[in-house]
PDB file of C-alpha atoms in Angstrom:
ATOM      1  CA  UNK A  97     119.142 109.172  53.385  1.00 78.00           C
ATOM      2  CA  UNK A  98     118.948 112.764  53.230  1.00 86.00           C
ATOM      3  CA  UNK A  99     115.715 114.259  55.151  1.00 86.00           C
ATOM      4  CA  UNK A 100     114.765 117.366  54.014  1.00 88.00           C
ATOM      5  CA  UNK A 101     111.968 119.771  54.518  1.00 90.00           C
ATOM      6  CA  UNK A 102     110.105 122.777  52.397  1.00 87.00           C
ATOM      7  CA  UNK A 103     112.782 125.697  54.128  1.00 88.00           C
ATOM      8  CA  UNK A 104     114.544 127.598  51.507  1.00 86.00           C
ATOM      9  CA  UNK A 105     117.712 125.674  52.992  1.00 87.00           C
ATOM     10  CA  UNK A 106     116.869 122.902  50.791  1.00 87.00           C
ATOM     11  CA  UNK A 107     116.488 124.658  47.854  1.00 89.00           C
ATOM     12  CA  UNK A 108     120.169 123.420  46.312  1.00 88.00           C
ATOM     13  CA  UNK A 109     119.223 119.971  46.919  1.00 89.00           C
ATOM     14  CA  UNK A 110     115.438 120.850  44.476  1.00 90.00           C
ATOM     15  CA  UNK A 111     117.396 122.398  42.150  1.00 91.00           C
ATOM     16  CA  UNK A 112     119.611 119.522  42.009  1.00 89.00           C
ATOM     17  CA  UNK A 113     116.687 117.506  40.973  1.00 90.00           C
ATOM     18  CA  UNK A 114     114.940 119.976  38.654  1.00 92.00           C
ATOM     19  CA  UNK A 115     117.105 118.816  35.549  1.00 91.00           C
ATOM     20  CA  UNK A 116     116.979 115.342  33.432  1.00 91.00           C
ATOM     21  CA  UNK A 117     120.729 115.444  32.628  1.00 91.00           C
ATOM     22  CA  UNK A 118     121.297 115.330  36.358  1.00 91.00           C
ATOM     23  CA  UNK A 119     118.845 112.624  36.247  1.00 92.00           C
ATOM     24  CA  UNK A 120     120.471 110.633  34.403  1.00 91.00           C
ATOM     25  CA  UNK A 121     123.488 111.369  36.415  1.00 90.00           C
ATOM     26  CA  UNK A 122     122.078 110.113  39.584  1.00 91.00           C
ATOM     27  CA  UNK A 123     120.521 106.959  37.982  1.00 91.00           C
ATOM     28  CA  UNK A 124     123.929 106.313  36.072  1.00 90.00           C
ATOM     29  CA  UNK A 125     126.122 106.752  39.369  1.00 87.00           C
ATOM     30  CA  UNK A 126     123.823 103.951  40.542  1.00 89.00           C
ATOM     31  CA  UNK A 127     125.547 101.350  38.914  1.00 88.00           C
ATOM     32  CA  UNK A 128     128.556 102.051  40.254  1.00 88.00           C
ATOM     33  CA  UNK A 129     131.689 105.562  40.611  1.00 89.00           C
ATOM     34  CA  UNK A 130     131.899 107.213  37.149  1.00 86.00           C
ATOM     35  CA  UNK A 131     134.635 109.929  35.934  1.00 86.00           C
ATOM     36  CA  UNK A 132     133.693 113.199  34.615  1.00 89.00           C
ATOM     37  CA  UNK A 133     134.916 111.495  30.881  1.00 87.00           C
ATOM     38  CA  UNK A 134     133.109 108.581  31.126  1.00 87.00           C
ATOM     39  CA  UNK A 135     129.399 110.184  32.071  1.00 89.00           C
ATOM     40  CA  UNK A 136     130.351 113.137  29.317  1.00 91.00           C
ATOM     41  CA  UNK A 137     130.818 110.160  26.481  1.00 90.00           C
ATOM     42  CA  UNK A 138     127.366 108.389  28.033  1.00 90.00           C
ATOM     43  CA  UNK A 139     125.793 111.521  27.505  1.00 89.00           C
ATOM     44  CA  UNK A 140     127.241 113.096  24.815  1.00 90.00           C
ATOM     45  CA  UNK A 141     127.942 116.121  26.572  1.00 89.00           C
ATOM     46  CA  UNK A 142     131.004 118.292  26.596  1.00 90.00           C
ATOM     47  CA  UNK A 143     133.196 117.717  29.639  1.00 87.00           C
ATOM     48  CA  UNK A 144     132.579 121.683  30.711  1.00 90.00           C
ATOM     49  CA  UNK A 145     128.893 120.694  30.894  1.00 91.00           C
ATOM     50  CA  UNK A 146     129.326 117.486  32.780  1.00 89.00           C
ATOM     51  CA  UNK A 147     131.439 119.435  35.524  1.00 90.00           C
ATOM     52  CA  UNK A 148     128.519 122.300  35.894  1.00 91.00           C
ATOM     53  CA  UNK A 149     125.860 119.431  36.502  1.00 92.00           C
ATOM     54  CA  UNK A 150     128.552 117.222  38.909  1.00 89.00           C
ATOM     55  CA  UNK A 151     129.398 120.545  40.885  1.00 89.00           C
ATOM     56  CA  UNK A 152     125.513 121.183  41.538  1.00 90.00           C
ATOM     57  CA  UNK A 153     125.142 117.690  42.901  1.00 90.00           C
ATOM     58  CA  UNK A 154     127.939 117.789  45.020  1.00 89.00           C
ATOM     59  CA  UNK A 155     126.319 121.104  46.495  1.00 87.00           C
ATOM     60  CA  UNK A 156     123.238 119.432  47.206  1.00 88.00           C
ATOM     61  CA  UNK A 157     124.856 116.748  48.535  1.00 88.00           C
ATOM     62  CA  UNK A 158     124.180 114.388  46.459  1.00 90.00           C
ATOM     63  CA  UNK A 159     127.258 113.095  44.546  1.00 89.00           C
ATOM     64  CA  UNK A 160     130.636 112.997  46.422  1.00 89.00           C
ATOM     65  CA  UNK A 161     134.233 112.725  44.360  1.00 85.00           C
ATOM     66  CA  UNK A 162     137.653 111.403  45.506  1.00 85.00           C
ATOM     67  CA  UNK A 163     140.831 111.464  43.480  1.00 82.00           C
ATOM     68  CA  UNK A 164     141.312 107.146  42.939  1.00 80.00           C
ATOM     69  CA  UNK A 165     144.321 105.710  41.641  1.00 78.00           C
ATOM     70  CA  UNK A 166     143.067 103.605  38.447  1.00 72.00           C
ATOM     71  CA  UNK A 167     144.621 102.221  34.882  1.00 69.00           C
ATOM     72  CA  UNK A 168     148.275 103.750  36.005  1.00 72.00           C
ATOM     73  CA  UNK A 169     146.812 107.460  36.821  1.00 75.00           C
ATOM     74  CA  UNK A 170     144.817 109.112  39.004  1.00 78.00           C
ATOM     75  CA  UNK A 171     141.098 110.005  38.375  1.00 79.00           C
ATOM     76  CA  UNK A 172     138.270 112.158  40.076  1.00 82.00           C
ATOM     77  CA  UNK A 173     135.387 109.415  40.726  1.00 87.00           C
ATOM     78  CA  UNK A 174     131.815 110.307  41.165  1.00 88.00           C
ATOM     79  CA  UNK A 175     129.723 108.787  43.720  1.00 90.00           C
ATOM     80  CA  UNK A 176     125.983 108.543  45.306  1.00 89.00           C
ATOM     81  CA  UNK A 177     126.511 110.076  48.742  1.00 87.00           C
ATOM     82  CA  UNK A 178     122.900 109.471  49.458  1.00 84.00           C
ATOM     83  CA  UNK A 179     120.402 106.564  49.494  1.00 85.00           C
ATOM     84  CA  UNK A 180     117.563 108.698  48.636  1.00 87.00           C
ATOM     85  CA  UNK A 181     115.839 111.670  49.541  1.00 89.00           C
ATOM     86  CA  UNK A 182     113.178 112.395  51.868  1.00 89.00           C
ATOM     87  CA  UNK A 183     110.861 115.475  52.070  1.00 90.00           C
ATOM     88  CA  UNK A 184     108.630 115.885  55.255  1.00 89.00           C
ATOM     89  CA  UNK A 185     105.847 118.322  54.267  1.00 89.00           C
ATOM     90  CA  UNK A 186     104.676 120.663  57.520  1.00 86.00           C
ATOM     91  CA  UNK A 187     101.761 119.136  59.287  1.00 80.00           C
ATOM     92  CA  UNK A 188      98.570 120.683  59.457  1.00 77.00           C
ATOM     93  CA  UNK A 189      97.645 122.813  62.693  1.00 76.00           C
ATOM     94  CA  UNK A 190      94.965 121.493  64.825  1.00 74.00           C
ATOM     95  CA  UNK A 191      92.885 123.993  65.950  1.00 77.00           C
ATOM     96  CA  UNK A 192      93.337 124.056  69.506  1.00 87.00           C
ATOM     97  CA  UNK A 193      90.394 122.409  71.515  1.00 91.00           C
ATOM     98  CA  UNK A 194      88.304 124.588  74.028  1.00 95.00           C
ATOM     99  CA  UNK A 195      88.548 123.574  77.641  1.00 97.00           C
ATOM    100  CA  UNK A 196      87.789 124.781  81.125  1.00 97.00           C
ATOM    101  CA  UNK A 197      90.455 124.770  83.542  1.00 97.00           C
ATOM    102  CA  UNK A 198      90.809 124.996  87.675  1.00 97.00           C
ATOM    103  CA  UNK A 199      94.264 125.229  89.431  1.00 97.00           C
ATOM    104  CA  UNK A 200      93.533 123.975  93.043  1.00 97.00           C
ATOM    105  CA  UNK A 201      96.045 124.495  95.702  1.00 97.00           C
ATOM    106  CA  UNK A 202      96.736 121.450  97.756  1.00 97.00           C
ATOM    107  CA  UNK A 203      95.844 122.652 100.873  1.00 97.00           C
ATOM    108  CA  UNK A 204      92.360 123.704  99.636  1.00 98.00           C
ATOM    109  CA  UNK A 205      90.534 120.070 100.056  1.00 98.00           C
ATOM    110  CA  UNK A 206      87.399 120.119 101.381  1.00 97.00           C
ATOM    111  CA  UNK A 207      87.367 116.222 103.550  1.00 98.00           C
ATOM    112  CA  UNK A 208      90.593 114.020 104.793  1.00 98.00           C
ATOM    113  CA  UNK A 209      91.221 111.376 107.007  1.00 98.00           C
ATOM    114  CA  UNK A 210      95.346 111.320 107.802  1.00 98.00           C
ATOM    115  CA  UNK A 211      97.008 109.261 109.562  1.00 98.00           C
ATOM    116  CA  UNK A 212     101.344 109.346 110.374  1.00 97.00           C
ATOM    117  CA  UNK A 213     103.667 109.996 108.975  1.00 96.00           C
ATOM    118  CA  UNK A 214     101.882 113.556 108.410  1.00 97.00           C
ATOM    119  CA  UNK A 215     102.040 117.336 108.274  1.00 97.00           C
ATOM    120  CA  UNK A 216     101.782 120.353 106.092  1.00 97.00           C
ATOM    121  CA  UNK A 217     103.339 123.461 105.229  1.00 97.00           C
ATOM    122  CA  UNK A 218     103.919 126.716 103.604  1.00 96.00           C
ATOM    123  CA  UNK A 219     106.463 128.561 101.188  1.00 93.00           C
ATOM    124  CA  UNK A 220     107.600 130.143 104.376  1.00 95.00           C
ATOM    125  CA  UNK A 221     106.857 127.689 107.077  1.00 95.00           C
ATOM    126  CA  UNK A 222     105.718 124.053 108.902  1.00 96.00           C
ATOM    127  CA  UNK A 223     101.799 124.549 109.585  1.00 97.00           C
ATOM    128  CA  UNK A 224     101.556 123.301 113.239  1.00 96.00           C
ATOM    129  CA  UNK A 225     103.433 120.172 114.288  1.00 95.00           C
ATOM    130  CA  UNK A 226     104.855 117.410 112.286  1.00 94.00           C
ATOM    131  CA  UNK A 227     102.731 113.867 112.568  1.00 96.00           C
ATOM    132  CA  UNK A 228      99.498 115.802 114.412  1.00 98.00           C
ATOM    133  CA  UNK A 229      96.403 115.054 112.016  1.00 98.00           C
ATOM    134  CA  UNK A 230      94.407 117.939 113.818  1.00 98.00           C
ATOM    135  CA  UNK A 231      96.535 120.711 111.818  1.00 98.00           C
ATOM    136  CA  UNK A 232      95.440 119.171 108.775  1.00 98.00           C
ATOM    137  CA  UNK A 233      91.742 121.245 110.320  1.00 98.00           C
ATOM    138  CA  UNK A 234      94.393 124.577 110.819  1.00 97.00           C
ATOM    139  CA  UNK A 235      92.589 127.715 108.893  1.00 96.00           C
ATOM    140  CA  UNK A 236      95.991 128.109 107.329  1.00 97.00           C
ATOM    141  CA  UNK A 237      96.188 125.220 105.502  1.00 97.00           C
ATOM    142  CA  UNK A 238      94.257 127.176 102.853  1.00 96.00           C
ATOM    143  CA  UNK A 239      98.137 128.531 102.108  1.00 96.00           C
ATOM    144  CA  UNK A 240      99.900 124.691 102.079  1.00 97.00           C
ATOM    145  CA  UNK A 241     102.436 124.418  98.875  1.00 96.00           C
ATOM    146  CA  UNK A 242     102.932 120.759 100.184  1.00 97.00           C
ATOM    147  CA  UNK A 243     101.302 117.893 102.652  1.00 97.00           C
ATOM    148  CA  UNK A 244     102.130 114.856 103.175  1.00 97.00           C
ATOM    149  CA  UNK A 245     100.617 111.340 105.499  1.00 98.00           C
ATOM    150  CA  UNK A 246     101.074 107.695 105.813  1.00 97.00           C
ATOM    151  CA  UNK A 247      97.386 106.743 104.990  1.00 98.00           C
ATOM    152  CA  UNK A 248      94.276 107.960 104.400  1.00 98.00           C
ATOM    153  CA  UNK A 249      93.027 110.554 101.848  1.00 98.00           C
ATOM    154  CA  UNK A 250      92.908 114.387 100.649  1.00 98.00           C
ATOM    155  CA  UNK A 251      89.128 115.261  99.083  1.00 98.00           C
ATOM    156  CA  UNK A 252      89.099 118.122  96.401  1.00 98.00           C
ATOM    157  CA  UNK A 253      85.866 120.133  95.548  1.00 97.00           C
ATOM    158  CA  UNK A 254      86.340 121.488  91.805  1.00 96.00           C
ATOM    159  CA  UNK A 255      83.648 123.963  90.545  1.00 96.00           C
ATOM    160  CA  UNK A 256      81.825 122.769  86.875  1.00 96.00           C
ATOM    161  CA  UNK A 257      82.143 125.094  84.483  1.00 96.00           C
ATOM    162  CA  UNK A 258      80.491 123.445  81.777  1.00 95.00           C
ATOM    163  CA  UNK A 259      77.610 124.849  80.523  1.00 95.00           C
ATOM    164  CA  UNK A 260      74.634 122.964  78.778  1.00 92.00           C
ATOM    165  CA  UNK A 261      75.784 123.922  75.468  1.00 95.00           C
ATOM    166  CA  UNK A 262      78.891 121.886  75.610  1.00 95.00           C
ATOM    167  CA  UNK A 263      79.403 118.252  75.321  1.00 95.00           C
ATOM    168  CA  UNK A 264      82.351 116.643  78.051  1.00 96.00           C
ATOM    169  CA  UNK A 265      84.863 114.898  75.637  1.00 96.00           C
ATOM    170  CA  UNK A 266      87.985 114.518  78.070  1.00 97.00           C
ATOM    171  CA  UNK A 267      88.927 115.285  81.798  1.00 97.00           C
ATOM    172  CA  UNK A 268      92.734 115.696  82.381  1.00 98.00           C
ATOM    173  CA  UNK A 269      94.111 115.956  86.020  1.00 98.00           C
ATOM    174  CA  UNK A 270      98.059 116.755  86.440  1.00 97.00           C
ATOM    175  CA  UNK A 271      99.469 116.867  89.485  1.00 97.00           C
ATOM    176  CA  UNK A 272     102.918 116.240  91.106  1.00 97.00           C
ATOM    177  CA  UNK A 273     102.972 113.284  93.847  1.00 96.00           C
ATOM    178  CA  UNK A 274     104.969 110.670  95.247  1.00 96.00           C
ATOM    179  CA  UNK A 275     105.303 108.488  98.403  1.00 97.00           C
ATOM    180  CA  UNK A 276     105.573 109.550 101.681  1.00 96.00           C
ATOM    181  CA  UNK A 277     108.662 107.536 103.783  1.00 93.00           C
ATOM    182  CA  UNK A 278     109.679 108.581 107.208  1.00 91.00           C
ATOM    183  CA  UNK A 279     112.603 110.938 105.745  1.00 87.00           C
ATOM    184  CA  UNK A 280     112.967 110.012 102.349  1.00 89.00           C
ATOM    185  CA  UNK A 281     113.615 106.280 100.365  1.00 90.00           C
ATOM    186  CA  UNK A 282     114.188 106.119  97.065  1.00 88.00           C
ATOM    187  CA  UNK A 283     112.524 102.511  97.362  1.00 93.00           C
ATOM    188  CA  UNK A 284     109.316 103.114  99.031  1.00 95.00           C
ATOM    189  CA  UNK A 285     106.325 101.672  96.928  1.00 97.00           C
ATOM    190  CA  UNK A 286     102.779 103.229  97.826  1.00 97.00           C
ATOM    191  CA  UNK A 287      99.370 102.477  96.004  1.00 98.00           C
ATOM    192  CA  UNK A 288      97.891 105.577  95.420  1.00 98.00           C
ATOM    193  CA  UNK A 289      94.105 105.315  94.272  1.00 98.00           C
ATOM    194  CA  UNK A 290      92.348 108.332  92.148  1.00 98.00           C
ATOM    195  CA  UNK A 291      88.882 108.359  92.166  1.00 98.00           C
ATOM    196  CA  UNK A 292      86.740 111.211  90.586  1.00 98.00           C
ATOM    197  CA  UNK A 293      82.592 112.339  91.881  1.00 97.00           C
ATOM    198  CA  UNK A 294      82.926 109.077  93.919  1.00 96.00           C
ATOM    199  CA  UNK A 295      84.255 106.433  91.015  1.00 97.00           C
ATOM    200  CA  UNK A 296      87.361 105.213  91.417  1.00 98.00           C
ATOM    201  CA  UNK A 297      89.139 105.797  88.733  1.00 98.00           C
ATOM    202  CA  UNK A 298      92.313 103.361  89.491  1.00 97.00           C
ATOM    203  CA  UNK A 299      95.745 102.627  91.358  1.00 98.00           C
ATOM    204  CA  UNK A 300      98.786 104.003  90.372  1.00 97.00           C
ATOM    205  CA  UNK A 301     102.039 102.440  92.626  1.00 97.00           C
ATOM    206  CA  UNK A 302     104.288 104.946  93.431  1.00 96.00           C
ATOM    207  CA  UNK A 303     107.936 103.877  93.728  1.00 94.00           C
ATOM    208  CA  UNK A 304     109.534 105.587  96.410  1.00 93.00           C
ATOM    209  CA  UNK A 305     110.042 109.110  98.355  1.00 92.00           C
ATOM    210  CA  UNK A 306     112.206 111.039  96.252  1.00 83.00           C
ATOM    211  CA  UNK A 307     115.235 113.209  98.248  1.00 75.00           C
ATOM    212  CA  UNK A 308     118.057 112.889  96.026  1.00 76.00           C
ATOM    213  CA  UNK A 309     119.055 116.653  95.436  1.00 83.00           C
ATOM    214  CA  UNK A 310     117.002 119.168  96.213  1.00 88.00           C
ATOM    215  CA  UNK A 311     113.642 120.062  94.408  1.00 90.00           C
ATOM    216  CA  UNK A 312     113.894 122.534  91.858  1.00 91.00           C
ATOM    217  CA  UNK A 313     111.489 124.868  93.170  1.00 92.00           C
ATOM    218  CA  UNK A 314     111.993 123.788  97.364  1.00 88.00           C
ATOM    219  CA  UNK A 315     112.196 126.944  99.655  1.00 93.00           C
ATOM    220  CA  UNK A 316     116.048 127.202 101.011  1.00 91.00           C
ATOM    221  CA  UNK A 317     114.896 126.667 104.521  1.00 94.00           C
ATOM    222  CA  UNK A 318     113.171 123.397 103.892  1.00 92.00           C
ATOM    223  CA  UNK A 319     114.790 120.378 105.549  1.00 90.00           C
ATOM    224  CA  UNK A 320     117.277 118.034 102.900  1.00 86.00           C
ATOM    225  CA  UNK A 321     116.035 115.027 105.069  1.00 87.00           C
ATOM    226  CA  UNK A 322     112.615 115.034 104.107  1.00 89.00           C
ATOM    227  CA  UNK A 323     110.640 114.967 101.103  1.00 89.00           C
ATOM    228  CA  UNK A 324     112.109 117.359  98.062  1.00 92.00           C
ATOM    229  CA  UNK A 325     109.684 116.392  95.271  1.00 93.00           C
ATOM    230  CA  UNK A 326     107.636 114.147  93.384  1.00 94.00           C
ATOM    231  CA  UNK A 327     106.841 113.081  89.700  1.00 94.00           C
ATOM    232  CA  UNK A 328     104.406 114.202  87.299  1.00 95.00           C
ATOM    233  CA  UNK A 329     101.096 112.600  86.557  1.00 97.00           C
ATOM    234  CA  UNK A 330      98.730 112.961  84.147  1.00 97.00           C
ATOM    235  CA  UNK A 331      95.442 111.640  84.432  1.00 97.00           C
ATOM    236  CA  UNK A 332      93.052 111.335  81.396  1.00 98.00           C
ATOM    237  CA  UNK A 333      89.740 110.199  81.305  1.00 98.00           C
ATOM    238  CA  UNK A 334      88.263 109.494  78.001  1.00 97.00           C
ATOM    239  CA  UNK A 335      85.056 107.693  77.112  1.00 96.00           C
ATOM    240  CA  UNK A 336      86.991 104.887  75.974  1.00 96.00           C
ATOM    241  CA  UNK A 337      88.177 104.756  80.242  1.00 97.00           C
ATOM    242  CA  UNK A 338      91.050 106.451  82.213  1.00 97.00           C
ATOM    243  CA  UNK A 339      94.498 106.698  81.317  1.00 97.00           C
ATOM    244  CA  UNK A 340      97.889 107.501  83.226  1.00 96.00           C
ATOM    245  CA  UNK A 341     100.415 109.294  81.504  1.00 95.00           C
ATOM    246  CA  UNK A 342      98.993 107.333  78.521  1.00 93.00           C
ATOM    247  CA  UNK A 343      98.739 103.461  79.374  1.00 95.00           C
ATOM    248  CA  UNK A 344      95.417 102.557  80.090  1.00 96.00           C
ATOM    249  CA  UNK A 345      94.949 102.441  84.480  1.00 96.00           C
ATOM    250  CA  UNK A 346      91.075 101.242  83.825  1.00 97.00           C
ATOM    251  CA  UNK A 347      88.382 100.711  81.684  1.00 97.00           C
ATOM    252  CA  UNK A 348      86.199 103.431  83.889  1.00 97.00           C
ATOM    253  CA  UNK A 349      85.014 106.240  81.248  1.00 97.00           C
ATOM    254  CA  UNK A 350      82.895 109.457  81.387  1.00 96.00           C
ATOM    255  CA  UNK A 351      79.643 107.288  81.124  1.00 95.00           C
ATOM    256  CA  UNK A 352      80.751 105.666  84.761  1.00 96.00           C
ATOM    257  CA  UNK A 353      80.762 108.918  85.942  1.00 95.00           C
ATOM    258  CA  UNK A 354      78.244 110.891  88.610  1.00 90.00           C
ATOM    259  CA  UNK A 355      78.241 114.708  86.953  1.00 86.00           C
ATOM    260  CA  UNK A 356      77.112 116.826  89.183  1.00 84.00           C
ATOM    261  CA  UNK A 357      75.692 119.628  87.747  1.00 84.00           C
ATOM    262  CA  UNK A 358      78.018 122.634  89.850  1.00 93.00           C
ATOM    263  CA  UNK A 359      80.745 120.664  90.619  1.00 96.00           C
ATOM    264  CA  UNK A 360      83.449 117.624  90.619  1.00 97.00           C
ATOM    265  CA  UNK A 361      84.398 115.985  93.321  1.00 97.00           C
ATOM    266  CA  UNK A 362      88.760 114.723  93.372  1.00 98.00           C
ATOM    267  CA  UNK A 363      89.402 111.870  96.214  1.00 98.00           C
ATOM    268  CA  UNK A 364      93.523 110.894  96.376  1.00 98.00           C
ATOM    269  CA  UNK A 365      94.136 107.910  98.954  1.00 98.00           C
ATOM    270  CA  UNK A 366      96.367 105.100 100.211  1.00 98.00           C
ATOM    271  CA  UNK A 367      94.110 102.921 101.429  1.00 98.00           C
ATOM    272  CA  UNK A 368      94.862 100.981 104.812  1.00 97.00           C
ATOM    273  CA  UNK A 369      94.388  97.838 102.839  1.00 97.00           C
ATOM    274  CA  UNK A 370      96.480  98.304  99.845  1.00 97.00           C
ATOM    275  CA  UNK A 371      99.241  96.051  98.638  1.00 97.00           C
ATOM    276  CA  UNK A 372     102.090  99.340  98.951  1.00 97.00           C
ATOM    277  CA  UNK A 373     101.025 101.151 102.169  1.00 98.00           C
ATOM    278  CA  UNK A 374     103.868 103.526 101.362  1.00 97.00           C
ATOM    279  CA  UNK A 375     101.710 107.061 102.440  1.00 97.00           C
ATOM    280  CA  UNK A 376     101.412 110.102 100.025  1.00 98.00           C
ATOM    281  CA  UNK A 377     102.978 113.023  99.341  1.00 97.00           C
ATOM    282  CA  UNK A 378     101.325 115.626  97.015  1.00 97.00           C
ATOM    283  CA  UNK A 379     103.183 119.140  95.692  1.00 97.00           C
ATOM    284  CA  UNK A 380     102.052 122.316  94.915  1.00 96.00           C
ATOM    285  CA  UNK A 381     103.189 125.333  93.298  1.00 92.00           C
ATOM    286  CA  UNK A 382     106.063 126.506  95.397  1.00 92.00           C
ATOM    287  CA  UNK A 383     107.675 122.896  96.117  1.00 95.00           C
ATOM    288  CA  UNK A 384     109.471 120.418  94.310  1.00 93.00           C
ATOM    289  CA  UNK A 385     110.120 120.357  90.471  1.00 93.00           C
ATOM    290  CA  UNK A 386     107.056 121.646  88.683  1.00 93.00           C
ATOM    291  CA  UNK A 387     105.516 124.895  89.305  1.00 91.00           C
ATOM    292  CA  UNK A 388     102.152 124.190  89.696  1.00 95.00           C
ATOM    293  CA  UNK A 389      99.034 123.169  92.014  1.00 96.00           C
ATOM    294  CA  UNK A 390      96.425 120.233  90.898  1.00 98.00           C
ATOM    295  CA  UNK A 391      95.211 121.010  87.623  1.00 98.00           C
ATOM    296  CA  UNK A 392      91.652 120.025  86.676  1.00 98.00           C
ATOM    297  CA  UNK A 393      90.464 120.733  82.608  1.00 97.00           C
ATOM    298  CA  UNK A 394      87.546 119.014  80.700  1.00 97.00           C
ATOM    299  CA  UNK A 395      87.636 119.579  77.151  1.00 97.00           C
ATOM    300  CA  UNK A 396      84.239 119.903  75.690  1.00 96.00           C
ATOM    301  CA  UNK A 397      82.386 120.182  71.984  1.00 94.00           C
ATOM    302  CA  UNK A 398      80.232 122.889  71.302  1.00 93.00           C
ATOM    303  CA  UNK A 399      76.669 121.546  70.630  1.00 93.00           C
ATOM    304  CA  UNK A 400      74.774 123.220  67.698  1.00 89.00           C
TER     305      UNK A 400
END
C-alpha cells in the first residue's frame, strides 16, 4: 500500500492516475504480469505508446518489470507493485485553546507535615541537614529545585486567574515525582495521593526511587547515591472526573470541586496509612530529567 500525501512529491504517482489508458493498465495487471505486446494488442495501442504509459507507472511506483524466462525466450513482465493507494489529506488546525498558567517552584508550599527520610536542597547546595523536618520551615527553601520525605505532605497555594467572564473547562497539573527510598531502589512502591482545594483527587502508586544514571538536568555536585530523578505526570481534571496521564484515576470532576474565588489550593501526600508507604520525592526545574517546576493551567471558554 502506498501512503501518500498532498506534497508535490507525490505528484508522479497523480499523474500516474490522471489517464484511462493507464487505467486500464492497472486494472489489466490485476489479473495477473502482462508484456509490453500483450497489453499493446488488449489495447490496440502501438508498442511505443504502451512503453510511455508503463515507464510513468513504474515512476510512480506503481508497476514493477523483471526480465522472465517464458515460451523459450526471455520477456519484460509487468507487475502491480502496490495494493492500492492511500492519500492522507492535512488535518485541520485547532485553534489553540486559551488557558491560564502558574509555574510553582517546589519549595514554595505554603503547609507540610514531613516525616524521614527527608531534606531539601538547592541548584548549588543541601538546605540544612538531611532527615531534620524543621529545615523544611528554613526561609531558603523558597530556592529548593528538589525535596524529598518518607511521609506526610507538601501544600501548594496557586493564585486564580480566572476571571468571571470565563467558564473552567479543564485543570492540568504536570509535575515530575517519584518515591523516596533511603538511597535509591528501583523497586520501591509509594501511594502518592493528589488532592486539589481540599478534594482528593486520587492515588497514583509510584514504583520505585529512580538512580540509575544520573538525571539529565542533576547539578555535578549532587550525590550518585541518592535520588537523580523522577517521572512525568500529568494530571487532568475534566468534568467527566480526573485523569492520569490519560487513564481515568477517579470519577471526581470540576463540579466536586471547592473554587475559591482568588485561589487553588495543591495537597501531594503519602499517607501514614497507605498500602505503599514508599515516601515522595518531587523535582523542580534544575533537577532530574525535565526542566520544569509544578505546572498548574485551567483552560477556560469565553462566556458571551
Amino acid at each position: 500500500m502506498i501512503k501518500a500525501t498532498v506534497d508535490s512529491q507525490w505528484l508522479p504517482l497523480y499523474e500516474a492516475l490522471a489517464s484511462e489508458v493507464r487505467l486500464n493498465m492497472i486494472r489489466m495487471l490485476a489479473e495477473g504480469p502482462m508484456n509490453n505486446k500483450d497489453i499493446a494488442e488488449r489495447l490496440g495501442l502501438s508498442g511505443a505508446i504502451v512503453s510511455m504509459h508503463v515507464r510513468k507507472l513504474q515512476e510512480a511506483g506503481l508497476v514493477s518489470s523483471e526480465m522472465v524466462r517464458k515460451d523459450g525466450g526471455t520477456h519484460k513482465m509487468n507487475a502491480l507493485a502496490a495494493a492500492g493507494v492511500e492519500v492522507a489529506f492535512p488535518q485541520p488546525r485547532q485553534a489553540p485553546r486559551p488557558f491560564h498558567e502558574v509555574a510553582v517552584p517546589v519549595g514554595h508550599y505554603i503547609d507540610h507535615e514531613v516525616y524521614p527520610t527527608c531534606g531539601l536542597a538547592t541548584a548549588s547546595r543541601i538546605i540544612g541537614q538531611f532527615d531534620d523536618p524543621r529545615y523544611f520551615h528554613d526561609p531558603e527553601r523558597v530556592q529548593a529545585g528538589i525535596l524529598w520525605f518518607g511521609r506526610g505532605f507538601v501544600e501548594y497555594r496557586l493564585p486564580n486567574y480566572l476571571l468571571a467572564s470565563q467558564q473552567l473547562e479543564e485543570i492540568e497539573i504536570s509535575l515530575e515525582l517519584g518515591s523516596e527510598a533511603p538511597g535509591v531502589a528501583r523497586e520501591w512502591p509509594s501511594d502518592i495521593t493528589f488532592a486539589l482545594n481540599g478534594t482528593e483527587l486520587g492515588a497514583w502508586t509510584s514504583p520505585g526511587d529512580s538512580g540509575e544514571g544520573r538525571g539529565a538536568l542533576t547539578p555535578s555536585w549532587w550525590s550518585e547515591r541518592v535520588n537523580q530523578y523522577g517521572f512525568l505526570k500529568v494530571v487532568h481534571i475534566r468534568e467527566d472526573g480526573t485523569y492520569l496521564d490519560g487513564q481515568r484515576l477517579s470519577g471526581v470532576g470540576l463540579g466536586d470541586l471547592a473554587v475559591h474565588r482568588n485561589y487553588w489550593t495543591l495537597r501531594l501526600e503519602v499517607k501514614a496509612d497507605a498500602a505503599h508507604v514508599g515516601g515522595l520525592t518531587l523535582y523542580g526545574a534544575g533537577f532530574g530529567n525535565y526542566d520544569q517546576d509544578i505546572v498548574f493551567r485551567t483552560y477556560y471558554r469565553q462566556l458571551p
